[in-house]
């Protein structure tokens, strides 16, 4: 049996794993306009307009009506008052079509924040392609960004497990408010 040196094994393992590239802290957040929904009603979502109100928590999720995405949406909905108290707007984005997001916004998001459809330009701009399909379509990675009022990335958390996104982004927004 041939043994592979530990360093070579680590490199080959890293190359086999999907890259978790994201926009860097300090980078300019790409502006976008897309359609989405709030409380079951179709709306237009424009990042620049939302940033005029204060920081934005932009969280990408793989697919509506999947276990992790449902739990994450509910956790954001349960904490929306805390985000607002810290001056932030929450926007969820996925590659799902708007029709799917209309129902998702009313049920899982409890009508408390916008969820919108991220087209290929937005997915590429934020470097959130998951690299696999869910429900027969390309999916986005679970990545949360906190974007400052001047359009700069202040915080990034990219992890498929949904359990820390709300707490970590809320803490980042609170740090912004206190600085």
PDB file of C-alpha atoms in Angstrom:
ATOM      1  CA  UNK A   1       0.000   0.000   0.000  1.00  0.00           C
ATOM      2  CA  UNK A   2       1.383   3.386  -1.000  1.00  0.00           C
ATOM      3  CA  UNK A   3       1.203   6.174   1.593  1.00  0.00           C
ATOM      4  CA  UNK A   4       0.550   9.778   0.632  1.00  0.00           C
ATOM      5  CA  UNK A   5       2.430  12.364   2.708  1.00  0.00           C
ATOM      6  CA  UNK A   6       0.102  14.297   5.044  1.00  0.00           C
ATOM      7  CA  UNK A   7       0.706  17.648   3.302  1.00  0.00           C
ATOM      8  CA  UNK A   8      -0.122  16.184  -0.116  1.00  0.00           C
ATOM      9  CA  UNK A   9      -3.247  14.532   1.275  1.00  0.00           C
ATOM     10  CA  UNK A  10      -4.380  17.821   2.809  1.00  0.00           C
ATOM     11  CA  UNK A  11      -3.877  19.646  -0.504  1.00  0.00           C
ATOM     12  CA  UNK A  12      -5.802  17.038  -2.482  1.00  0.00           C
ATOM     13  CA  UNK A  13      -8.597  17.089   0.110  1.00  0.00           C
ATOM     14  CA  UNK A  14      -8.801  20.885  -0.070  1.00  0.00           C
ATOM     15  CA  UNK A  15      -8.985  20.753  -3.856  1.00  0.00           C
ATOM     16  CA  UNK A  16     -11.786  18.181  -3.713  1.00  0.00           C
ATOM     17  CA  UNK A  17     -13.907  20.289  -1.375  1.00  0.00           C
ATOM     18  CA  UNK A  18     -16.067  23.059  -2.869  1.00  0.00           C
ATOM     19  CA  UNK A  19     -14.522  26.495  -2.572  1.00  0.00           C
ATOM     20  CA  UNK A  20     -16.105  28.824  -0.050  1.00  0.00           C
ATOM     21  CA  UNK A  21     -15.102  32.031  -1.807  1.00  0.00           C
ATOM     22  CA  UNK A  22     -17.032  35.119  -0.864  1.00  0.00           C
ATOM     23  CA  UNK A  23     -16.670  38.850  -1.183  1.00  0.00           C
ATOM     24  CA  UNK A  24     -14.022  40.137   1.195  1.00  0.00           C
ATOM     25  CA  UNK A  25     -14.674  42.486   4.096  1.00  0.00           C
ATOM     26  CA  UNK A  26     -14.193  46.012   2.747  1.00  0.00           C
ATOM     27  CA  UNK A  27     -15.248  45.117  -0.811  1.00  0.00           C
ATOM     28  CA  UNK A  28     -17.950  47.138  -2.542  1.00  0.00           C
ATOM     29  CA  UNK A  29     -21.246  45.219  -2.529  1.00  0.00           C
ATOM     30  CA  UNK A  30     -22.659  44.910  -6.055  1.00  0.00           C
ATOM     31  CA  UNK A  31     -25.907  46.839  -6.427  1.00  0.00           C
ATOM     32  CA  UNK A  32     -28.891  44.956  -7.810  1.00  0.00           C
ATOM     33  CA  UNK A  33     -32.583  45.273  -8.493  1.00  0.00           C
ATOM     34  CA  UNK A  34     -34.719  42.156  -8.525  1.00  0.00           C
ATOM     35  CA  UNK A  35     -38.204  40.949  -7.749  1.00  0.00           C
ATOM     36  CA  UNK A  36     -39.143  39.285  -4.529  1.00  0.00           C
ATOM     37  CA  UNK A  37     -41.941  39.132  -2.000  1.00  0.00           C
ATOM     38  CA  UNK A  38     -42.944  40.362   1.437  1.00  0.00           C
ATOM     39  CA  UNK A  39     -45.929  38.824   3.205  1.00  0.00           C
ATOM     40  CA  UNK A  40     -47.013  37.075   0.013  1.00  0.00           C
ATOM     41  CA  UNK A  41     -46.988  40.222  -2.132  1.00  0.00           C
ATOM     42  CA  UNK A  42     -44.548  40.729  -5.007  1.00  0.00           C
ATOM     43  CA  UNK A  43     -42.161  43.654  -4.517  1.00  0.00           C
ATOM     44  CA  UNK A  44     -39.121  45.144  -6.204  1.00  0.00           C
ATOM     45  CA  UNK A  45     -35.943  44.911  -4.126  1.00  0.00           C
ATOM     46  CA  UNK A  46     -33.098  47.351  -4.805  1.00  0.00           C
ATOM     47  CA  UNK A  47     -30.004  47.227  -2.615  1.00  0.00           C
ATOM     48  CA  UNK A  48     -29.081  50.920  -3.062  1.00  0.00           C
ATOM     49  CA  UNK A  49     -32.565  51.993  -1.934  1.00  0.00           C
ATOM     50  CA  UNK A  50     -32.396  49.771   1.141  1.00  0.00           C
ATOM     51  CA  UNK A  51     -28.932  51.069   2.073  1.00  0.00           C
ATOM     52  CA  UNK A  52     -30.328  54.613   2.273  1.00  0.00           C
ATOM     53  CA  UNK A  53     -32.154  53.436   5.421  1.00  0.00           C
ATOM     54  CA  UNK A  54     -29.027  51.949   7.036  1.00  0.00           C
ATOM     55  CA  UNK A  55     -27.054  48.706   6.989  1.00  0.00           C
ATOM     56  CA  UNK A  56     -28.430  45.663   5.200  1.00  0.00           C
ATOM     57  CA  UNK A  57     -28.145  42.020   6.172  1.00  0.00           C
ATOM     58  CA  UNK A  58     -28.147  40.192   2.861  1.00  0.00           C
ATOM     59  CA  UNK A  59     -28.447  36.474   3.403  1.00  0.00           C
ATOM     60  CA  UNK A  60     -28.332  33.927   0.608  1.00  0.00           C
ATOM     61  CA  UNK A  61     -30.013  30.573   1.139  1.00  0.00           C
ATOM     62  CA  UNK A  62     -29.981  27.452  -1.059  1.00  0.00           C
ATOM     63  CA  UNK A  63     -33.701  26.794  -1.643  1.00  0.00           C
ATOM     64  CA  UNK A  64     -37.076  27.751  -0.201  1.00  0.00           C
ATOM     65  CA  UNK A  65     -39.034  25.064   1.592  1.00  0.00           C
ATOM     66  CA  UNK A  66     -36.026  22.965   2.588  1.00  0.00           C
ATOM     67  CA  UNK A  67     -35.399  22.176   6.254  1.00  0.00           C
ATOM     68  CA  UNK A  68     -32.358  24.412   6.856  1.00  0.00           C
ATOM     69  CA  UNK A  69     -33.734  27.315   4.833  1.00  0.00           C
ATOM     70  CA  UNK A  70     -37.089  27.164   6.601  1.00  0.00           C
ATOM     71  CA  UNK A  71     -35.368  27.179  10.011  1.00  0.00           C
ATOM     72  CA  UNK A  72     -33.104  30.069   9.002  1.00  0.00           C
ATOM     73  CA  UNK A  73     -36.005  32.155   7.665  1.00  0.00           C
ATOM     74  CA  UNK A  74     -37.988  31.563  10.858  1.00  0.00           C
ATOM     75  CA  UNK A  75     -34.975  32.566  12.983  1.00  0.00           C
ATOM     76  CA  UNK A  76     -34.545  35.810  11.023  1.00  0.00           C
ATOM     77  CA  UNK A  77     -38.290  36.486  11.364  1.00  0.00           C
ATOM     78  CA  UNK A  78     -38.162  35.886  15.139  1.00  0.00           C
ATOM     79  CA  UNK A  79     -35.284  38.370  15.434  1.00  0.00           C
ATOM     80  CA  UNK A  80     -36.464  41.042  13.004  1.00  0.00           C
ATOM     81  CA  UNK A  81     -37.257  43.486  15.837  1.00  0.00           C
ATOM     82  CA  UNK A  82     -33.658  43.123  17.072  1.00  0.00           C
ATOM     83  CA  UNK A  83     -32.285  43.829  13.587  1.00  0.00           C
ATOM     84  CA  UNK A  84     -34.533  46.876  13.243  1.00  0.00           C
ATOM     85  CA  UNK A  85     -33.517  48.132  16.691  1.00  0.00           C
ATOM     86  CA  UNK A  86     -29.909  47.941  15.499  1.00  0.00           C
ATOM     87  CA  UNK A  87     -30.923  49.920  12.382  1.00  0.00           C
ATOM     88  CA  UNK A  88     -30.633  47.096   9.837  1.00  0.00           C
ATOM     89  CA  UNK A  89     -32.846  45.770   7.064  1.00  0.00           C
ATOM     90  CA  UNK A  90     -32.869  42.018   6.356  1.00  0.00           C
ATOM     91  CA  UNK A  91     -33.171  40.673   2.803  1.00  0.00           C
ATOM     92  CA  UNK A  92     -33.084  36.984   1.920  1.00  0.00           C
ATOM     93  CA  UNK A  93     -31.949  35.892  -1.550  1.00  0.00           C
ATOM     94  CA  UNK A  94     -31.976  32.568  -3.364  1.00  0.00           C
ATOM     95  CA  UNK A  95     -32.032  31.351  -6.952  1.00  0.00           C
ATOM     96  CA  UNK A  96     -35.672  30.305  -6.472  1.00  0.00           C
ATOM     97  CA  UNK A  97     -38.253  31.806  -8.822  1.00  0.00           C
ATOM     98  CA  UNK A  98     -40.390  34.621  -7.431  1.00  0.00           C
ATOM     99  CA  UNK A  99     -43.503  32.412  -7.498  1.00  0.00           C
ATOM    100  CA  UNK A 100     -41.917  30.078  -4.913  1.00  0.00           C
ATOM    101  CA  UNK A 101     -40.763  33.019  -2.797  1.00  0.00           C
ATOM    102  CA  UNK A 102     -44.257  34.553  -2.596  1.00  0.00           C
ATOM    103  CA  UNK A 103     -45.516  31.685  -0.440  1.00  0.00           C
ATOM    104  CA  UNK A 104     -42.183  31.348   1.413  1.00  0.00           C
ATOM    105  CA  UNK A 105     -42.313  35.048   2.389  1.00  0.00           C
ATOM    106  CA  UNK A 106     -45.732  34.633   3.947  1.00  0.00           C
ATOM    107  CA  UNK A 107     -45.156  31.326   5.716  1.00  0.00           C
ATOM    108  CA  UNK A 108     -41.525  30.810   6.699  1.00  0.00           C
ATOM    109  CA  UNK A 109     -40.572  34.517   6.854  1.00  0.00           C
ATOM    110  CA  UNK A 110     -43.868  35.358   8.578  1.00  0.00           C
ATOM    111  CA  UNK A 111     -44.224  38.403   6.317  1.00  0.00           C
ATOM    112  CA  UNK A 112     -41.512  40.231   8.272  1.00  0.00           C
ATOM    113  CA  UNK A 113     -38.837  40.823   5.598  1.00  0.00           C
ATOM    114  CA  UNK A 114     -38.267  40.569   1.856  1.00  0.00           C
ATOM    115  CA  UNK A 115     -37.003  37.465   0.121  1.00  0.00           C
ATOM    116  CA  UNK A 116     -35.969  37.898  -3.488  1.00  0.00           C
ATOM    117  CA  UNK A 117     -34.813  35.973  -6.512  1.00  0.00           C
ATOM    118  CA  UNK A 118     -31.076  36.122  -7.182  1.00  0.00           C
ATOM    119  CA  UNK A 119     -30.383  35.821 -10.888  1.00  0.00           C
ATOM    120  CA  UNK A 120     -27.044  34.720 -12.350  1.00  0.00           C
ATOM    121  CA  UNK A 121     -25.568  38.251 -12.229  1.00  0.00           C
ATOM    122  CA  UNK A 122     -26.293  38.589  -8.492  1.00  0.00           C
ATOM    123  CA  UNK A 123     -25.072  35.057  -7.732  1.00  0.00           C
ATOM    124  CA  UNK A 124     -21.823  35.717  -9.603  1.00  0.00           C
ATOM    125  CA  UNK A 125     -21.414  39.220  -8.160  1.00  0.00           C
ATOM    126  CA  UNK A 126     -21.675  37.943  -4.592  1.00  0.00           C
ATOM    127  CA  UNK A 127     -19.756  34.728  -5.355  1.00  0.00           C
ATOM    128  CA  UNK A 128     -22.422  32.487  -3.835  1.00  0.00           C
ATOM    129  CA  UNK A 129     -22.917  29.713  -6.404  1.00  0.00           C
ATOM    130  CA  UNK A 130     -23.260  26.456  -4.480  1.00  0.00           C
ATOM    131  CA  UNK A 131     -22.079  24.406  -7.453  1.00  0.00           C
ATOM    132  CA  UNK A 132     -24.951  21.954  -7.305  1.00  0.00           C
ATOM    133  CA  UNK A 133     -28.645  21.823  -7.960  1.00  0.00           C
ATOM    134  CA  UNK A 134     -31.550  21.583  -5.545  1.00  0.00           C
ATOM    135  CA  UNK A 135     -35.029  20.863  -6.888  1.00  0.00           C
ATOM    136  CA  UNK A 136     -33.595  20.733 -10.412  1.00  0.00           C
ATOM    137  CA  UNK A 137     -32.070  24.233 -10.452  1.00  0.00           C
ATOM    138  CA  UNK A 138     -28.793  25.851  -9.497  1.00  0.00           C
ATOM    139  CA  UNK A 139     -28.654  26.790  -5.834  1.00  0.00           C
ATOM    140  CA  UNK A 140     -26.843  29.459  -3.854  1.00  0.00           C
ATOM    141  CA  UNK A 141     -24.521  28.799  -0.962  1.00  0.00           C
ATOM    142  CA  UNK A 142     -25.709  29.800   2.500  1.00  0.00           C
ATOM    143  CA  UNK A 143     -23.797  33.057   2.902  1.00  0.00           C
ATOM    144  CA  UNK A 144     -24.678  36.074   5.026  1.00  0.00           C
ATOM    145  CA  UNK A 145     -23.298  39.551   4.422  1.00  0.00           C
ATOM    146  CA  UNK A 146     -23.621  42.682   6.539  1.00  0.00           C
ATOM    147  CA  UNK A 147     -23.360  45.682   4.234  1.00  0.00           C
ATOM    148  CA  UNK A 148     -22.760  49.175   5.603  1.00  0.00           C
ATOM    149  CA  UNK A 149     -24.735  52.202   4.521  1.00  0.00           C
ATOM    150  CA  UNK A 150     -21.883  53.197   2.160  1.00  0.00           C
ATOM    151  CA  UNK A 151     -22.204  49.849   0.346  1.00  0.00           C
ATOM    152  CA  UNK A 152     -19.159  48.088   1.797  1.00  0.00           C
ATOM    153  CA  UNK A 153     -19.047  44.522   3.081  1.00  0.00           C
ATOM    154  CA  UNK A 154     -18.552  44.685   6.852  1.00  0.00           C
ATOM    155  CA  UNK A 155     -19.067  41.034   7.797  1.00  0.00           C
ATOM    156  CA  UNK A 156     -19.280  37.680   5.992  1.00  0.00           C
ATOM    157  CA  UNK A 157     -20.360  34.264   7.235  1.00  0.00           C
ATOM    158  CA  UNK A 158     -20.491  31.415   4.712  1.00  0.00           C
ATOM    159  CA  UNK A 159     -21.521  28.055   6.142  1.00  0.00           C
ATOM    160  CA  UNK A 160     -24.163  25.585   4.950  1.00  0.00           C
ATOM    161  CA  UNK A 161     -25.299  24.950   8.523  1.00  0.00           C
ATOM    162  CA  UNK A 162     -27.997  27.533   9.185  1.00  0.00           C
ATOM    163  CA  UNK A 163     -27.759  27.742  12.964  1.00  0.00           C
ATOM    164  CA  UNK A 164     -25.233  30.607  13.372  1.00  0.00           C
ATOM    165  CA  UNK A 165     -26.191  33.032  10.579  1.00  0.00           C
ATOM    166  CA  UNK A 166     -28.766  35.013  12.549  1.00  0.00           C
ATOM    167  CA  UNK A 167     -26.722  35.348  15.751  1.00  0.00           C
ATOM    168  CA  UNK A 168     -23.514  36.271  13.938  1.00  0.00           C
ATOM    169  CA  UNK A 169     -25.089  38.839  11.616  1.00  0.00           C
ATOM    170  CA  UNK A 170     -27.066  40.396  14.463  1.00  0.00           C
ATOM    171  CA  UNK A 171     -23.853  40.721  16.510  1.00  0.00           C
ATOM    172  CA  UNK A 172     -22.115  42.343  13.515  1.00  0.00           C
ATOM    173  CA  UNK A 173     -24.951  44.828  13.058  1.00  0.00           C
ATOM    174  CA  UNK A 174     -24.906  45.669  16.767  1.00  0.00           C
ATOM    175  CA  UNK A 175     -21.139  46.309  16.576  1.00  0.00           C
ATOM    176  CA  UNK A 176     -21.786  48.707  13.683  1.00  0.00           C
ATOM    177  CA  UNK A 177     -24.367  50.606  15.682  1.00  0.00           C
ATOM    178  CA  UNK A 178     -22.077  50.938  18.704  1.00  0.00           C
ATOM    179  CA  UNK A 179     -19.094  52.168  16.684  1.00  0.00           C
TER     180      UNK A 179
END
